[in-house]
Amino acid sequence: MELSDLHIFLAVTNEQGFTAASKKLNCVQPNVTARIKKLEEELGVQLFYRNSRDVTLTSYGKQFYEHANRIIRLSREAFQALQMDNVMGPLTIGVTQTVASAYLPKILRTYHARFPKVYVTVKTLFGKRLLNSLLDHSMDYGLLEIPVGNSELITEYSWPQKLVMVYAPDYPIDDNDVTSLVFSSTCPYRQAMIDAFQFMGIVSSRHLNLLNVDTVLACAIGSVGVTVLPERLVTRDHIAPYVHMRDFPQREGIATINLIRHKDSVNAPQAMAFAQVVREVMDSVSSAETVIRGE
């Protein structure tokens, strides 16, 4: 069996016929038919049901289709990996605002130092919009806090990060009712704050919805209310002197950052290089000592 056999099998499957596949492959139809027959003989199973109009996969064909796709993708990635010494071209990544503020500068600095010929576009989006952009193939990778909820997406790596409650030194945190500074309703930090407040017996009937992390921090420093953010974001020199931080109960005080791509994306060299740099940087700055390998 050769890789060319797999390409022919996939073409017949995707085009649903030998004639259409031969046109796509720019070869004569009898050659396609003969190659499929030889492949079936080699495997010892029938891959297609044939009729006068089209072909459909048998149960064996459906199993083989998944393996053939995977082999072709891996062969492409193996070839591209050999080209890593001359990485160039466009790369589009998506990040949430908190990831952009806490981690992205070091990631980009490291990446550009190693791969200066890559043109990087960064999109800063809320979690669900970022996942949608991965689903429609408008970006190569996403780095975000919400988990994958779609079988079309793959989490390559995950890193736990510690969350803290943040407020100004003069904010009346022990009042009967505090003001919560929150992002969108889908933000994982918002839910973490709700869970922690319930666990700690803190009442918050007032929610101030804000659109970006800089505004949230400014309002926290200005004693407008209380928020929840990654500890790494708050311990920076220009923030830490102006706020108090309170640890959460352990189970509410962890959020996970995920490196996500579409399962059918072909990892170009610049994308493979980006994933490698992200892992190195996140391993070095993550509050956890162990990286969780994505399934």
mmCIF file of C-alpha atoms in Angstrom:
data_model
loop_
_atom_site.group_PDB
_atom_site.id
_atom_site.type_symbol
_atom_site.label_atom_id
_atom_site.label_comp_id
_atom_site.label_asym_id
_atom_site.label_seq_id
_atom_site.Cartn_x
_atom_site.Cartn_y
_atom_site.Cartn_z
ATOM 1 C CA MET A 1 0.000 0.000 0.000
ATOM 2 C CA GLU A 2 1.291 3.445 -0.946
ATOM 3 C CA LEU A 3 0.245 6.953 0.022
ATOM 4 C CA SER A 4 -1.012 7.432 -3.530
ATOM 5 C CA ASP A 5 -3.484 4.577 -2.922
ATOM 6 C CA LEU A 6 -4.880 6.469 0.049
ATOM 7 C CA HIS A 7 -5.196 9.669 -1.980
ATOM 8 C CA ILE A 8 -7.157 7.783 -4.644
ATOM 9 C CA PHE A 9 -9.390 6.109 -2.035
ATOM 10 C CA LEU A 10 -10.148 9.466 -0.399
ATOM 11 C CA ALA A 11 -10.886 11.077 -3.772
ATOM 12 C CA VAL A 12 -13.361 8.323 -4.708
ATOM 13 C CA THR A 13 -15.019 8.631 -1.299
ATOM 14 C CA ASN A 14 -15.257 12.405 -1.309
ATOM 15 C CA GLU A 15 -16.363 12.619 -4.956
ATOM 16 C CA GLN A 16 -18.735 9.631 -4.547
ATOM 17 C CA GLY A 17 -17.662 8.047 -7.799
ATOM 18 C CA PHE A 18 -14.772 6.772 -9.931
ATOM 19 C CA THR A 19 -15.341 9.139 -12.847
ATOM 20 C CA ALA A 20 -15.501 12.259 -10.676
ATOM 21 C CA ALA A 21 -12.438 11.109 -8.726
ATOM 22 C CA SER A 22 -10.459 10.537 -11.921
ATOM 23 C CA LYS A 23 -11.231 14.092 -13.051
ATOM 24 C CA LYS A 24 -10.118 15.494 -9.716
ATOM 25 C CA LEU A 25 -6.925 13.427 -9.796
ATOM 26 C CA ASN A 26 -6.336 14.214 -13.481
ATOM 27 C CA CYS A 27 -6.000 10.570 -14.512
ATOM 28 C CA VAL A 28 -8.016 8.045 -16.487
ATOM 29 C CA GLN A 29 -10.982 6.355 -14.821
ATOM 30 C CA PRO A 30 -9.864 2.718 -15.446
ATOM 31 C CA ASN A 31 -6.653 3.432 -13.530
ATOM 32 C CA VAL A 32 -8.663 4.655 -10.514
ATOM 33 C CA THR A 33 -10.905 1.581 -10.658
ATOM 34 C CA ALA A 34 -7.913 -0.754 -10.876
ATOM 35 C CA ARG A 35 -6.118 0.901 -7.953
ATOM 36 C CA ILE A 36 -9.196 0.624 -5.717
ATOM 37 C CA LYS A 37 -9.678 -3.035 -6.676
ATOM 38 C CA LYS A 38 -6.010 -3.753 -5.884
ATOM 39 C CA LEU A 39 -6.363 -1.945 -2.523
ATOM 40 C CA GLU A 40 -9.439 -4.006 -1.625
ATOM 41 C CA GLU A 41 -7.594 -7.208 -2.527
ATOM 42 C CA GLU A 42 -4.627 -6.187 -0.406
ATOM 43 C CA LEU A 43 -6.862 -5.380 2.582
ATOM 44 C CA GLY A 44 -9.068 -8.405 2.043
ATOM 45 C CA VAL A 45 -12.311 -6.420 2.419
ATOM 46 C CA GLN A 46 -14.795 -4.567 0.212
ATOM 47 C CA LEU A 47 -14.484 -0.803 0.697
ATOM 48 C CA PHE A 48 -17.317 0.408 -1.567
ATOM 49 C CA TYR A 49 -20.835 -0.520 -2.581
ATOM 50 C CA ARG A 50 -21.009 0.135 -6.322
ATOM 51 C CA ASN A 51 -24.017 0.972 -8.488
ATOM 52 C CA SER A 52 -24.578 2.656 -11.831
ATOM 53 C CA ARG A 53 -24.861 6.160 -10.348
ATOM 54 C CA ASP A 54 -22.383 6.409 -7.488
ATOM 55 C CA VAL A 55 -20.438 4.552 -4.798
ATOM 56 C CA THR A 56 -20.896 4.472 -1.023
ATOM 57 C CA LEU A 57 -18.654 3.214 1.727
ATOM 58 C CA THR A 58 -19.179 -0.159 3.345
ATOM 59 C CA SER A 59 -18.698 -0.490 7.101
ATOM 60 C CA TYR A 60 -15.075 -1.492 6.411
ATOM 61 C CA GLY A 61 -14.738 1.508 4.110
ATOM 62 C CA LYS A 62 -15.952 3.865 6.808
ATOM 63 C CA GLN A 63 -13.352 2.548 9.237
ATOM 64 C CA PHE A 64 -10.625 2.777 6.626
ATOM 65 C CA TYR A 65 -11.655 6.324 5.703
ATOM 66 C CA GLU A 66 -10.867 7.581 9.220
ATOM 67 C CA HIS A 67 -7.459 5.881 9.212
ATOM 68 C CA ALA A 68 -6.616 7.059 5.702
ATOM 69 C CA ASN A 69 -7.413 10.665 6.587
ATOM 70 C CA ARG A 70 -5.231 10.433 9.669
ATOM 71 C CA ILE A 71 -2.315 8.895 7.761
ATOM 72 C CA ILE A 72 -2.433 11.583 5.057
ATOM 73 C CA ARG A 73 -2.563 14.350 7.671
ATOM 74 C CA LEU A 74 0.364 12.862 9.601
ATOM 75 C CA SER A 75 2.414 12.466 6.427
ATOM 76 C CA ARG A 76 1.870 16.135 5.610
ATOM 77 C CA GLU A 77 2.813 17.177 9.125
ATOM 78 C CA ALA A 78 5.948 14.999 9.008
ATOM 79 C CA PHE A 79 6.999 16.683 5.775
ATOM 80 C CA GLN A 80 6.261 20.132 7.178
ATOM 81 C CA ALA A 81 8.200 19.398 10.354
ATOM 82 C CA LEU A 82 11.320 18.957 8.225
ATOM 83 C CA GLN A 83 10.847 22.489 6.921
ATOM 84 C CA MET A 84 10.990 24.071 10.407
ATOM 85 C CA ASP A 85 14.413 25.586 9.772
ATOM 86 C CA ASN A 86 12.871 27.990 7.276
ATOM 87 C CA VAL A 87 9.521 28.797 8.903
ATOM 88 C CA MET A 88 7.678 31.663 7.250
ATOM 89 C CA GLY A 89 4.230 32.781 6.163
ATOM 90 C CA PRO A 90 1.052 33.973 7.905
ATOM 91 C CA LEU A 91 -0.233 32.780 11.280
ATOM 92 C CA THR A 92 -3.530 33.817 12.862
ATOM 93 C CA ILE A 93 -4.107 33.188 16.556
ATOM 94 C CA GLY A 94 -6.948 34.047 18.903
ATOM 95 C CA VAL A 95 -6.707 34.853 22.592
ATOM 96 C CA THR A 96 -8.974 36.156 25.319
ATOM 97 C CA GLN A 97 -8.206 39.508 26.920
ATOM 98 C CA THR A 98 -6.862 38.010 30.122
ATOM 99 C CA VAL A 99 -4.548 35.664 28.227
ATOM 100 C CA ALA A 100 -3.411 38.588 26.065
ATOM 101 C CA SER A 101 -2.525 40.646 29.138
ATOM 102 C CA ALA A 102 -0.973 37.931 31.296
ATOM 103 C CA TYR A 103 0.828 35.633 28.849
ATOM 104 C CA LEU A 104 0.837 36.821 25.245
ATOM 105 C CA PRO A 105 3.767 39.304 25.398
ATOM 106 C CA LYS A 106 6.266 36.619 26.441
ATOM 107 C CA ILE A 107 4.840 34.139 23.925
ATOM 108 C CA LEU A 108 5.143 36.608 21.031
ATOM 109 C CA ARG A 109 8.575 37.835 22.102
ATOM 110 C CA THR A 110 9.910 34.263 22.171
ATOM 111 C CA TYR A 111 8.186 33.314 18.918
ATOM 112 C CA HIS A 112 9.393 36.337 16.942
ATOM 113 C CA ALA A 113 12.952 35.860 18.184
ATOM 114 C CA ARG A 114 12.999 32.337 16.740
ATOM 115 C CA PHE A 115 10.801 32.762 13.664
ATOM 116 C CA PRO A 116 11.147 36.353 12.436
ATOM 117 C CA LYS A 117 9.796 35.542 8.951
ATOM 118 C CA VAL A 118 6.304 34.663 10.221
ATOM 119 C CA TYR A 119 3.617 37.333 9.963
ATOM 120 C CA VAL A 120 1.396 36.972 13.034
ATOM 121 C CA THR A 121 -2.169 38.277 13.326
ATOM 122 C CA VAL A 122 -3.679 38.301 16.818
ATOM 123 C CA LYS A 123 -7.442 38.420 17.366
ATOM 124 C CA THR A 124 -8.686 39.247 20.856
ATOM 125 C CA LEU A 125 -12.150 37.772 21.373
ATOM 126 C CA PHE A 126 -14.458 36.476 24.077
ATOM 127 C CA GLY A 127 -14.401 32.719 24.509
ATOM 128 C CA LYS A 128 -17.380 31.566 22.437
ATOM 129 C CA ARG A 129 -16.602 33.895 19.532
ATOM 130 C CA LEU A 130 -13.059 32.593 19.576
ATOM 131 C CA LEU A 131 -14.278 28.988 19.397
ATOM 132 C CA ASN A 132 -16.525 29.910 16.462
ATOM 133 C CA SER A 133 -13.526 31.381 14.638
ATOM 134 C CA LEU A 134 -11.666 28.094 15.109
ATOM 135 C CA LEU A 135 -14.661 26.181 13.817
ATOM 136 C CA ASP A 136 -14.836 28.217 10.603
ATOM 137 C CA HIS A 137 -11.045 27.917 10.074
ATOM 138 C CA SER A 138 -10.427 31.670 10.287
ATOM 139 C CA MET A 139 -7.590 31.153 12.771
ATOM 140 C CA ASP A 140 -4.896 28.544 13.369
ATOM 141 C CA TYR A 141 -4.867 28.324 17.160
ATOM 142 C CA GLY A 142 -6.829 29.632 20.122
ATOM 143 C CA LEU A 143 -5.555 30.162 23.661
ATOM 144 C CA LEU A 144 -8.471 30.591 26.040
ATOM 145 C CA GLU A 145 -10.002 29.642 29.357
ATOM 146 C CA ILE A 146 -13.250 27.921 28.404
ATOM 147 C CA PRO A 147 -13.225 24.176 27.639
ATOM 148 C CA VAL A 148 -13.925 22.669 24.238
ATOM 149 C CA GLY A 149 -17.567 21.761 23.809
ATOM 150 C CA ASN A 150 -17.397 20.647 20.187
ATOM 151 C CA SER A 151 -16.050 17.406 18.720
ATOM 152 C CA GLU A 152 -14.551 19.366 15.790
ATOM 153 C CA LEU A 153 -12.025 21.035 18.114
ATOM 154 C CA ILE A 154 -9.003 19.538 19.851
ATOM 155 C CA THR A 155 -7.328 20.678 23.060
ATOM 156 C CA GLU A 156 -3.620 20.057 22.580
ATOM 157 C CA TYR A 157 -2.467 21.212 26.020
ATOM 158 C CA SER A 158 -3.956 22.725 29.167
ATOM 159 C CA TRP A 159 -2.477 24.673 32.060
ATOM 160 C CA PRO A 160 -4.144 25.389 35.421
ATOM 161 C CA GLN A 161 -3.853 28.955 36.660
ATOM 162 C CA LYS A 162 -4.547 30.329 40.107
ATOM 163 C CA LEU A 163 -7.375 32.842 40.535
ATOM 164 C CA VAL A 164 -7.583 35.505 43.242
ATOM 165 C CA MET A 165 -10.204 37.935 44.472
ATOM 166 C CA VAL A 166 -9.083 41.523 43.767
ATOM 167 C CA TYR A 167 -10.202 44.790 45.389
ATOM 168 C CA ALA A 168 -8.804 48.140 46.544
ATOM 169 C CA PRO A 169 -7.257 48.425 50.032
ATOM 170 C CA ASP A 170 -10.041 50.790 51.121
ATOM 171 C CA TYR A 171 -12.905 48.785 49.636
ATOM 172 C CA PRO A 172 -15.403 47.598 52.297
ATOM 173 C CA ILE A 173 -15.020 43.908 51.479
ATOM 174 C CA ASP A 174 -16.736 42.868 54.711
ATOM 175 C CA ASP A 175 -19.947 44.777 53.927
ATOM 176 C CA ASN A 176 -23.170 42.795 53.723
ATOM 177 C CA ASP A 177 -23.425 43.406 49.974
ATOM 178 C CA VAL A 178 -20.475 43.991 47.616
ATOM 179 C CA THR A 179 -20.378 45.050 43.962
ATOM 180 C CA SER A 180 -19.060 42.444 41.507
ATOM 181 C CA LEU A 181 -16.957 43.612 38.557
ATOM 182 C CA VAL A 182 -17.585 41.052 35.824
ATOM 183 C CA PHE A 183 -17.104 40.281 32.140
ATOM 184 C CA SER A 184 -19.669 38.625 29.891
ATOM 185 C CA SER A 185 -22.044 35.968 31.177
ATOM 186 C CA THR A 186 -19.918 33.243 29.531
ATOM 187 C CA CYS A 187 -16.665 34.311 31.203
ATOM 188 C CA PRO A 188 -15.260 31.484 33.386
ATOM 189 C CA TYR A 189 -13.981 33.999 35.951
ATOM 190 C CA ARG A 190 -17.512 35.252 36.483
ATOM 191 C CA GLN A 191 -18.759 31.784 37.354
ATOM 192 C CA ALA A 192 -15.707 31.177 39.555
ATOM 193 C CA MET A 193 -16.533 34.341 41.516
ATOM 194 C CA ILE A 194 -20.181 33.344 41.944
ATOM 195 C CA ASP A 195 -19.160 29.898 43.211
ATOM 196 C CA ALA A 196 -16.548 31.326 45.575
ATOM 197 C CA PHE A 197 -18.889 33.971 46.971
ATOM 198 C CA GLN A 198 -21.463 31.290 47.729
ATOM 199 C CA PHE A 199 -18.859 29.100 49.399
ATOM 200 C CA MET A 200 -17.467 32.018 51.452
ATOM 201 C CA GLY A 201 -20.869 33.484 52.358
ATOM 202 C CA ILE A 202 -20.280 36.774 50.500
ATOM 203 C CA VAL A 203 -23.402 38.510 49.191
ATOM 204 C CA SER A 204 -23.268 40.406 45.884
ATOM 205 C CA SER A 205 -26.561 41.613 44.449
ATOM 206 C CA ARG A 206 -24.933 44.322 42.294
ATOM 207 C CA HIS A 207 -23.057 43.330 39.109
ATOM 208 C CA LEU A 208 -21.187 45.849 37.001
ATOM 209 C CA ASN A 209 -20.681 44.389 33.500
ATOM 210 C CA LEU A 210 -17.441 45.576 31.893
ATOM 211 C CA LEU A 211 -16.002 44.880 28.456
ATOM 212 C CA ASN A 212 -12.255 44.558 28.978
ATOM 213 C CA VAL A 213 -9.687 43.623 31.596
ATOM 214 C CA ASP A 214 -8.140 47.098 31.795
ATOM 215 C CA THR A 215 -11.490 48.591 32.779
ATOM 216 C CA VAL A 216 -12.063 45.855 35.340
ATOM 217 C CA LEU A 217 -8.676 46.524 36.928
ATOM 218 C CA ALA A 218 -9.205 50.289 36.872
ATOM 219 C CA CYS A 219 -12.549 49.891 38.668
ATOM 220 C CA ALA A 220 -11.037 47.531 41.213
ATOM 221 C CA ILE A 221 -8.197 49.965 41.927
ATOM 222 C CA GLY A 222 -10.743 52.792 42.115
ATOM 223 C CA SER A 223 -12.659 50.943 44.855
ATOM 224 C CA VAL A 224 -15.755 50.439 42.704
ATOM 225 C CA GLY A 225 -16.079 46.765 43.505
ATOM 226 C CA VAL A 226 -14.561 43.282 43.675
ATOM 227 C CA THR A 227 -13.379 41.109 40.794
ATOM 228 C CA VAL A 228 -11.703 37.785 40.109
ATOM 229 C CA LEU A 229 -8.630 37.487 37.886
ATOM 230 C CA PRO A 230 -5.589 35.247 37.359
ATOM 231 C CA GLU A 231 -2.973 35.905 40.032
ATOM 232 C CA ARG A 232 -0.288 36.409 37.393
ATOM 233 C CA LEU A 233 -2.242 39.314 35.932
ATOM 234 C CA VAL A 234 -2.539 41.102 39.267
ATOM 235 C CA THR A 235 0.994 40.583 40.635
ATOM 236 C CA ARG A 236 2.561 42.771 37.941
ATOM 237 C CA ASP A 237 4.499 45.753 39.291
ATOM 238 C CA HIS A 238 2.093 48.422 38.034
ATOM 239 C CA ILE A 239 -0.943 46.680 39.587
ATOM 240 C CA ALA A 240 0.095 44.890 42.799
ATOM 241 C CA PRO A 241 0.802 47.979 44.973
ATOM 242 C CA TYR A 242 -2.731 49.298 44.467
ATOM 243 C CA VAL A 243 -4.856 46.254 45.263
ATOM 244 C CA HIS A 244 -5.463 43.593 47.843
ATOM 245 C CA MET A 245 -5.673 39.948 46.826
ATOM 246 C CA ARG A 246 -7.542 37.212 48.641
ATOM 247 C CA ASP A 247 -7.120 33.527 47.893
ATOM 248 C CA PHE A 248 -10.140 31.456 46.980
ATOM 249 C CA PRO A 249 -11.090 28.123 48.435
ATOM 250 C CA GLN A 250 -8.968 25.693 46.418
ATOM 251 C CA ARG A 251 -11.709 24.162 44.297
ATOM 252 C CA GLU A 252 -13.018 27.574 43.148
ATOM 253 C CA GLY A 253 -9.595 29.158 42.735
ATOM 254 C CA ILE A 254 -8.369 27.403 39.595
ATOM 255 C CA ALA A 255 -9.118 28.139 35.951
ATOM 256 C CA THR A 256 -7.634 26.310 32.974
ATOM 257 C CA ILE A 257 -6.026 27.811 29.884
ATOM 258 C CA ASN A 258 -6.399 25.634 26.778
ATOM 259 C CA LEU A 259 -4.452 25.582 23.519
ATOM 260 C CA ILE A 260 -7.068 24.622 20.918
ATOM 261 C CA ARG A 261 -7.158 23.979 17.160
ATOM 262 C CA HIS A 262 -9.585 22.504 14.648
ATOM 263 C CA LYS A 263 -9.195 18.732 14.368
ATOM 264 C CA ASP A 264 -8.952 18.919 10.567
ATOM 265 C CA SER A 265 -6.422 21.722 10.433
ATOM 266 C CA VAL A 266 -3.192 20.907 8.637
ATOM 267 C CA ASN A 267 -0.448 22.071 10.933
ATOM 268 C CA ALA A 268 1.698 24.354 8.807
ATOM 269 C CA PRO A 269 5.284 24.789 10.048
ATOM 270 C CA GLN A 270 4.524 28.209 11.529
ATOM 271 C CA ALA A 271 1.544 26.773 13.447
ATOM 272 C CA MET A 272 3.574 23.824 14.731
ATOM 273 C CA ALA A 273 6.266 26.248 15.830
ATOM 274 C CA PHE A 274 3.701 28.393 17.638
ATOM 275 C CA ALA A 275 2.326 25.417 19.569
ATOM 276 C CA GLN A 276 5.868 24.492 20.586
ATOM 277 C CA VAL A 277 6.634 28.015 21.844
ATOM 278 C CA VAL A 278 3.313 28.274 23.710
ATOM 279 C CA ARG A 279 4.010 25.049 25.530
ATOM 280 C CA GLU A 280 7.517 26.167 26.518
ATOM 281 C CA VAL A 281 6.354 29.570 27.760
ATOM 282 C CA MET A 282 3.264 28.315 29.563
ATOM 283 C CA ASP A 283 5.215 25.513 31.203
ATOM 284 C CA SER A 284 7.628 28.098 32.565
ATOM 285 C CA VAL A 285 5.051 30.554 33.907
ATOM 286 C CA SER A 286 2.175 28.299 34.898
ATOM 287 C CA SER A 287 1.444 28.034 38.596
ATOM 288 C CA ALA A 288 1.140 24.249 38.186
ATOM 289 C CA GLU A 289 4.214 22.059 37.863
ATOM 290 C CA THR A 290 2.626 19.445 35.601
ATOM 291 C CA VAL A 291 1.291 19.989 32.104
ATOM 292 C CA ILE A 292 -1.957 18.197 31.325
ATOM 293 C CA ARG A 293 -1.601 16.517 27.935
ATOM 294 C CA GLY A 294 -4.711 16.913 25.773
ATOM 295 C CA GLU A 295 -6.356 13.737 24.578
#
